[in-house]
CSV table of N, CA and C in Angstrom, one decimal:
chain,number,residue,atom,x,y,z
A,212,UNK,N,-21.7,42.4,-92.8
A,212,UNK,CA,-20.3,43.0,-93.0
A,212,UNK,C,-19.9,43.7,-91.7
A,213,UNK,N,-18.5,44.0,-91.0
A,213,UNK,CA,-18.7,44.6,-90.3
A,213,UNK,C,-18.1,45.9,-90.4
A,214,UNK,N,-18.2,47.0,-89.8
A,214,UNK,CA,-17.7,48.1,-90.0
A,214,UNK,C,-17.3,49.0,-88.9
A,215,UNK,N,-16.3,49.3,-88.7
A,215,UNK,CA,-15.8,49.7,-87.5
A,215,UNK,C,-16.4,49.5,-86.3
A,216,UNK,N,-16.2,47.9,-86.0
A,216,UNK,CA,-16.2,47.1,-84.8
A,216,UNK,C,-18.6,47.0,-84.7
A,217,UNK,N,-18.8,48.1,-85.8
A,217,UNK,CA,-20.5,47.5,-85.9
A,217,UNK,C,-20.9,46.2,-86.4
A,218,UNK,N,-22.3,45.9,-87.1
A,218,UNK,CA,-22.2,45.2,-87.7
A,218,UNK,C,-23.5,45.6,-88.5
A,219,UNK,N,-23.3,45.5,-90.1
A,219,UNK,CA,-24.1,45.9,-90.8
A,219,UNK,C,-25.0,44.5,-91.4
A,220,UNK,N,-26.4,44.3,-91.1
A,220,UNK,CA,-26.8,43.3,-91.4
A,220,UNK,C,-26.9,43.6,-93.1
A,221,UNK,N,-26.9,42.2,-93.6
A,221,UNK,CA,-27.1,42.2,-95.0
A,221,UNK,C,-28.6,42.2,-95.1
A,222,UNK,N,-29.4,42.9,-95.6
A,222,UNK,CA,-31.3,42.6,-96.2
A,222,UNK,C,-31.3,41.6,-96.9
A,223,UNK,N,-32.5,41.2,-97.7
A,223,UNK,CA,-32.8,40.9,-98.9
A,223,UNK,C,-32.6,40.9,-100.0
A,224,UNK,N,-32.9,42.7,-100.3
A,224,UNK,CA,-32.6,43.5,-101.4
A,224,UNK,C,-31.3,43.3,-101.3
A,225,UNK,N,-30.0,43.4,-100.4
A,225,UNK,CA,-28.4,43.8,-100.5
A,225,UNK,C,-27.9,42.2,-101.2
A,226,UNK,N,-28.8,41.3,-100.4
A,226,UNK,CA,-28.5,39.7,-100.8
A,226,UNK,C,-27.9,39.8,-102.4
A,227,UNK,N,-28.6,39.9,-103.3
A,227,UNK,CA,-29.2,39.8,-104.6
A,227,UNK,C,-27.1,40.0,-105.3
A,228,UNK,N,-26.8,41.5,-104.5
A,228,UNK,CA,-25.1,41.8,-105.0
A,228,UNK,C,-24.3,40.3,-104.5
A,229,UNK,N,-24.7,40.2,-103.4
A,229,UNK,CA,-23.7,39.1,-102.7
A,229,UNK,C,-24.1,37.8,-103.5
A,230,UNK,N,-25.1,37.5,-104.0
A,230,UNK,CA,-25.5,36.3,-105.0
A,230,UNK,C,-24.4,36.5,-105.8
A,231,UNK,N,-25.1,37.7,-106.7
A,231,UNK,CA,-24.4,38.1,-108.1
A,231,UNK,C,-22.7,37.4,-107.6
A,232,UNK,N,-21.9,38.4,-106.7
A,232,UNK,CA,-20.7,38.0,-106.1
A,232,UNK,C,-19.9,36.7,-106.1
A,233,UNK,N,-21.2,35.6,-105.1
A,233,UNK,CA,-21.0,34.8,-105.0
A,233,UNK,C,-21.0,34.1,-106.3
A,234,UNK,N,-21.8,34.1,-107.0
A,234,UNK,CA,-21.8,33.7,-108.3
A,234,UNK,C,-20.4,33.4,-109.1
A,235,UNK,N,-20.5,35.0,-109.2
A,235,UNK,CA,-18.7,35.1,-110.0
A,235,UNK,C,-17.5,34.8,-109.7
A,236,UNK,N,-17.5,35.1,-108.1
A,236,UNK,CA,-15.9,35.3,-107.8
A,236,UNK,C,-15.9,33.8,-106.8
A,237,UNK,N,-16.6,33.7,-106.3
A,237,UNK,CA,-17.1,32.3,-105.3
A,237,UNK,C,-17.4,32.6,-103.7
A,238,UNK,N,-18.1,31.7,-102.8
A,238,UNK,CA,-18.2,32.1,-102.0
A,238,UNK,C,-17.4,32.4,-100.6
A,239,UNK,N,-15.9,31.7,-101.2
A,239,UNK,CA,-15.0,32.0,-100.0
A,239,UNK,C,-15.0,33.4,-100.6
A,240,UNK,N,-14.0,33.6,-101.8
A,240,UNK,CA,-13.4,34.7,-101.9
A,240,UNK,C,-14.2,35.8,-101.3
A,241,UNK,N,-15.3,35.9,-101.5
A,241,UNK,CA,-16.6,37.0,-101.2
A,241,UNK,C,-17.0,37.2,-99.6
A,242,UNK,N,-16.4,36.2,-99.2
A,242,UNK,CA,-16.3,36.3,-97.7
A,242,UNK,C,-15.1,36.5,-97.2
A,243,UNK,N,-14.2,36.0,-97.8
A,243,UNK,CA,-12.9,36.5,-97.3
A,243,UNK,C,-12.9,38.1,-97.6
A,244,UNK,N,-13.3,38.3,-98.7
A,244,UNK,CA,-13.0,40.2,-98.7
A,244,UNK,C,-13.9,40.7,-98.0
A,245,UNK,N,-15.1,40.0,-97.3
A,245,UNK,CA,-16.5,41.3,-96.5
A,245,UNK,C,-15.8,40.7,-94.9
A,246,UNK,N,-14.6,39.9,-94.6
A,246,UNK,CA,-13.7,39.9,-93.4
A,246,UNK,C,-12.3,40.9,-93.9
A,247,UNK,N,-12.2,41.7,-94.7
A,247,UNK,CA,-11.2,42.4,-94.8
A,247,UNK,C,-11.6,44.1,-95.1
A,248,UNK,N,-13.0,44.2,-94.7
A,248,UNK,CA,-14.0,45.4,-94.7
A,248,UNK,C,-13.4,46.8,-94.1
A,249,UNK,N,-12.6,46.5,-92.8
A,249,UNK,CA,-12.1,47.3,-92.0
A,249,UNK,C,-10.7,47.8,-92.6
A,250,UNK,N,-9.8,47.0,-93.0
A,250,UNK,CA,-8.8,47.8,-93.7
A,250,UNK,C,-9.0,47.9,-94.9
A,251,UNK,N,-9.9,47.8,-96.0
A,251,UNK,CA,-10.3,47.9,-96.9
A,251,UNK,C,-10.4,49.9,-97.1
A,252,UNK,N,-11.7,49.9,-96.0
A,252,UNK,CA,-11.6,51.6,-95.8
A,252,UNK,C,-10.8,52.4,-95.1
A,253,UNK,N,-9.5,51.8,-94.7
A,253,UNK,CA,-8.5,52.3,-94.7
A,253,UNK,C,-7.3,52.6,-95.7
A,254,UNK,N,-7.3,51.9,-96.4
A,254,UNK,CA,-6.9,51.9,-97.5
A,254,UNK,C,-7.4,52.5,-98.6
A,255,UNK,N,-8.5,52.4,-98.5
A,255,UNK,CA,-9.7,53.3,-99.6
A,255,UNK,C,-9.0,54.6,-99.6
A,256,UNK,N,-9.1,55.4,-98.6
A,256,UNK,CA,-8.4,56.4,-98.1
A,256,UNK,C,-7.2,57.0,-98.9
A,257,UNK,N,-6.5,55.9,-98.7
A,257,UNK,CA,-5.0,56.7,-99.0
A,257,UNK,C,-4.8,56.1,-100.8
A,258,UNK,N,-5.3,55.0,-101.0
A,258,UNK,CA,-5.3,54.5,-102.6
A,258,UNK,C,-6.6,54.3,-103.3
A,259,UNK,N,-7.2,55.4,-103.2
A,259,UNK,CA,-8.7,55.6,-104.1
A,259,UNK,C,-8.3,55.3,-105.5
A,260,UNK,N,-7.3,56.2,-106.1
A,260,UNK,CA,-7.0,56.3,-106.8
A,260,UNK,C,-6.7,54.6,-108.2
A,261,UNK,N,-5.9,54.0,-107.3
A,261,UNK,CA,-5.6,52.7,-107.7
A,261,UNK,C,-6.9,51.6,-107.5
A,262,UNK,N,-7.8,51.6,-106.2
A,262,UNK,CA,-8.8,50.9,-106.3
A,262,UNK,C,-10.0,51.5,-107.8
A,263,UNK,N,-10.0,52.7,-107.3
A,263,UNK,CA,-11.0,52.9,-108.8
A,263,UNK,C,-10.5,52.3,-110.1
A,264,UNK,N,-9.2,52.7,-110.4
A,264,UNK,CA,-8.4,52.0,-111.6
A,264,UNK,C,-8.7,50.7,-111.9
A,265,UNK,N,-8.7,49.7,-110.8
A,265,UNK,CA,-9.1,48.0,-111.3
A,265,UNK,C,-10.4,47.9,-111.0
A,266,UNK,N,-10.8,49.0,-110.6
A,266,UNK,CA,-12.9,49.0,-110.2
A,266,UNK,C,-13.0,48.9,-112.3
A,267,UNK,N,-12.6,50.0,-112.8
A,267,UNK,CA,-12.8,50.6,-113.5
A,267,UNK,C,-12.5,49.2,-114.7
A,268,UNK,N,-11.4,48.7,-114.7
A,268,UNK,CA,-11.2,47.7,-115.5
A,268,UNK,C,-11.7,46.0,-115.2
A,269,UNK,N,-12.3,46.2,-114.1
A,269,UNK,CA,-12.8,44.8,-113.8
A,269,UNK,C,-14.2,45.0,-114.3
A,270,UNK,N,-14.6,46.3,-114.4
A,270,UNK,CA,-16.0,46.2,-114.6
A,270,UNK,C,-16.0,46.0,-116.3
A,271,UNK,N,-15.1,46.4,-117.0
A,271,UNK,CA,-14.8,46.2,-118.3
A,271,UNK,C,-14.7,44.8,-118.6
A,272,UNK,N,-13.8,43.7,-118.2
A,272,UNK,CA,-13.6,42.9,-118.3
A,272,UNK,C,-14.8,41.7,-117.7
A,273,UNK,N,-15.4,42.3,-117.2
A,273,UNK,CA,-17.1,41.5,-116.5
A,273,UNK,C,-18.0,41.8,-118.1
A,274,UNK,N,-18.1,42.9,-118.7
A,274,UNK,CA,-18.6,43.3,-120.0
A,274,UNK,C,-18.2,42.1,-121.0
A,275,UNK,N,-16.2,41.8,-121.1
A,275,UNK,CA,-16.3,41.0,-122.0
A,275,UNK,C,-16.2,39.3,-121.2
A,276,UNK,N,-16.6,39.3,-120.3
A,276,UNK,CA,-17.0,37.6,-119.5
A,276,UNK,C,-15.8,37.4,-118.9
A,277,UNK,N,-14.5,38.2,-118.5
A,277,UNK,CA,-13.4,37.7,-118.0
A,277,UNK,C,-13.2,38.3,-116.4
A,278,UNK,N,-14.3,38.5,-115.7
A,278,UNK,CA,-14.4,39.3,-114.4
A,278,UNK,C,-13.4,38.3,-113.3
A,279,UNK,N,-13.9,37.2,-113.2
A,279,UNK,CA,-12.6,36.2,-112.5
A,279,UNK,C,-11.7,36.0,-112.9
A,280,UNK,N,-11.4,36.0,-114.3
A,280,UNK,CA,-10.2,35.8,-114.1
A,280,UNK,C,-8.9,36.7,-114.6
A,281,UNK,N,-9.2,38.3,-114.1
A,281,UNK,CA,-9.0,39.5,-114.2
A,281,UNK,C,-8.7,39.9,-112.4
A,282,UNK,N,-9.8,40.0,-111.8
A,282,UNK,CA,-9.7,39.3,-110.5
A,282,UNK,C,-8.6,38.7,-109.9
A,283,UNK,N,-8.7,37.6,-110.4
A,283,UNK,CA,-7.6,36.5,-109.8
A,283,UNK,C,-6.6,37.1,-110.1
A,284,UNK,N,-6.2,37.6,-111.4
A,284,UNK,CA,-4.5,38.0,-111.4
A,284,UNK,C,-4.0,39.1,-110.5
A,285,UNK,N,-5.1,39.6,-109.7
A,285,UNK,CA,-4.6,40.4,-108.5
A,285,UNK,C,-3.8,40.3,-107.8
A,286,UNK,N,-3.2,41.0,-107.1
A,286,UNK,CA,-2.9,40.1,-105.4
A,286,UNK,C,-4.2,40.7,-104.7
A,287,UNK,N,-4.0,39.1,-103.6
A,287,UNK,CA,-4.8,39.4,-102.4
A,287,UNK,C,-5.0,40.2,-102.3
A,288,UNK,N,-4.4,41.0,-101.3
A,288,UNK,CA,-5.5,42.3,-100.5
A,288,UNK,C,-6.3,43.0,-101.7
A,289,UNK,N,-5.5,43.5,-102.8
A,289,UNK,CA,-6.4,44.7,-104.1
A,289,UNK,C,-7.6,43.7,-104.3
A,290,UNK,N,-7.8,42.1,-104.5
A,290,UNK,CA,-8.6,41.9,-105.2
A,290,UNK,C,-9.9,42.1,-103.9
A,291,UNK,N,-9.4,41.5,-102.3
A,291,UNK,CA,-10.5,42.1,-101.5
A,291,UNK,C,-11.0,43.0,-101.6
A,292,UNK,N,-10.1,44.4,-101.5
A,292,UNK,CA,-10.7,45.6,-101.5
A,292,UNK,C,-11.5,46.0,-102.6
A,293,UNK,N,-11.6,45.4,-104.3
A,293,UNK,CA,-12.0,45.2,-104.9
A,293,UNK,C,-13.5,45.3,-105.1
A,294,UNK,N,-13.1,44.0,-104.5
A,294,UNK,CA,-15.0,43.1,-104.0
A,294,UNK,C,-15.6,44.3,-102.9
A,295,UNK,N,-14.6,44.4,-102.3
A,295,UNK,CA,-15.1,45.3,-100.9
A,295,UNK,C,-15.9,46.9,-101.1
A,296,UNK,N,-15.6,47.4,-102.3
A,296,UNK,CA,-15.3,48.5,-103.4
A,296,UNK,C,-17.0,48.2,-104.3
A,297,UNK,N,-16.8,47.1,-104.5
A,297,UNK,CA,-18.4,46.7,-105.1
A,297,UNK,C,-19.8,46.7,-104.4
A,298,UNK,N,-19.3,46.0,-103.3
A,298,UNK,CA,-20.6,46.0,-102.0
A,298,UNK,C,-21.1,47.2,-101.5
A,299,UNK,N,-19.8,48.2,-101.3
A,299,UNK,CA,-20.1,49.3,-100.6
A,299,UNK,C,-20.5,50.3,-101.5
A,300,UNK,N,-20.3,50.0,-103.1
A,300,UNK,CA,-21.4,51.1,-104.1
A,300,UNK,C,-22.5,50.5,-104.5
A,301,UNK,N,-22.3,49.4,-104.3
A,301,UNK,CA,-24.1,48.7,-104.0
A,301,UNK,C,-24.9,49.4,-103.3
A,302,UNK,N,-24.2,49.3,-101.9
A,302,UNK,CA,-25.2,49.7,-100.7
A,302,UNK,C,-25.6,50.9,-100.8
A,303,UNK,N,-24.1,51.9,-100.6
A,303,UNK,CA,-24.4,53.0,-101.2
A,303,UNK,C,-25.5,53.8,-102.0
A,304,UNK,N,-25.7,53.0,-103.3
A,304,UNK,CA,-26.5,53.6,-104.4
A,304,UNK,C,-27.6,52.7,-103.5
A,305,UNK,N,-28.4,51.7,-103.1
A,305,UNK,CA,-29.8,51.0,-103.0
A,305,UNK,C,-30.4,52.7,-101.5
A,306,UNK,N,-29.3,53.1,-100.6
A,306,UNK,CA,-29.4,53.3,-99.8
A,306,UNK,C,-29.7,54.7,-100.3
A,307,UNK,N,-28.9,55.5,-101.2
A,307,UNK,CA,-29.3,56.9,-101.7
A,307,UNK,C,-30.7,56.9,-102.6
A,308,UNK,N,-31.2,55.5,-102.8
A,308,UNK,CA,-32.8,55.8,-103.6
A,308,UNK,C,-33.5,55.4,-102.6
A,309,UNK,N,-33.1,55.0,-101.1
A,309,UNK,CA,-34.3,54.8,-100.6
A,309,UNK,C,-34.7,56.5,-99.4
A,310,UNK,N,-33.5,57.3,-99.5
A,310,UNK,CA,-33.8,58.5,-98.6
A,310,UNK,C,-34.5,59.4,-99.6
């Protein structure tokens, strides 16, 4: 993924989300949103609020098996930031149990 102009290699262990990801949502969309990384956390910023909101109901709707196509009725950019929103409390959380 990249992150302000770095680049954060994926491991093994991080793989396993991006499977899951790929799995569900497919593997353009999952790459289209880890190329939309940079304004993602720009955005994060100023509409936490709204990203947590469809964090919060997509994860509901993965509960009752409708995660894509909950997703999909997005628009673009929210559904990237989305996905983008997923990876980074992945990493997040693998990275806070390994310090």
């Amino acid at each position: 993924m990249n992150s302000n102009n770095s680049v954060k290699a994926v491991t093994a262990k991080d793989s396993l989300v991006i499977d899951i990801l790929y799995s569900e949502f497919g593997v353009c969309t999952v790459n289209q949103a880890m190329s939309h990384i940079d304004s993602y956390k720009s955005y994060k910023t100023e509409k936490r609020s709204i990203i947590q909101e469809h964090f919060n109901k997509l994860s509901y709707e993965w509960q009752m098996g409708n995660a894509k196509g909950y997703l999909e009725s997005l628009a673009t950019e929210l559904k990237y930031y989305i996905l983008c929103h997923l990876m980074e409390d992945y990493i997040n959380d693998k990275t806070s149990q390994e310090v």
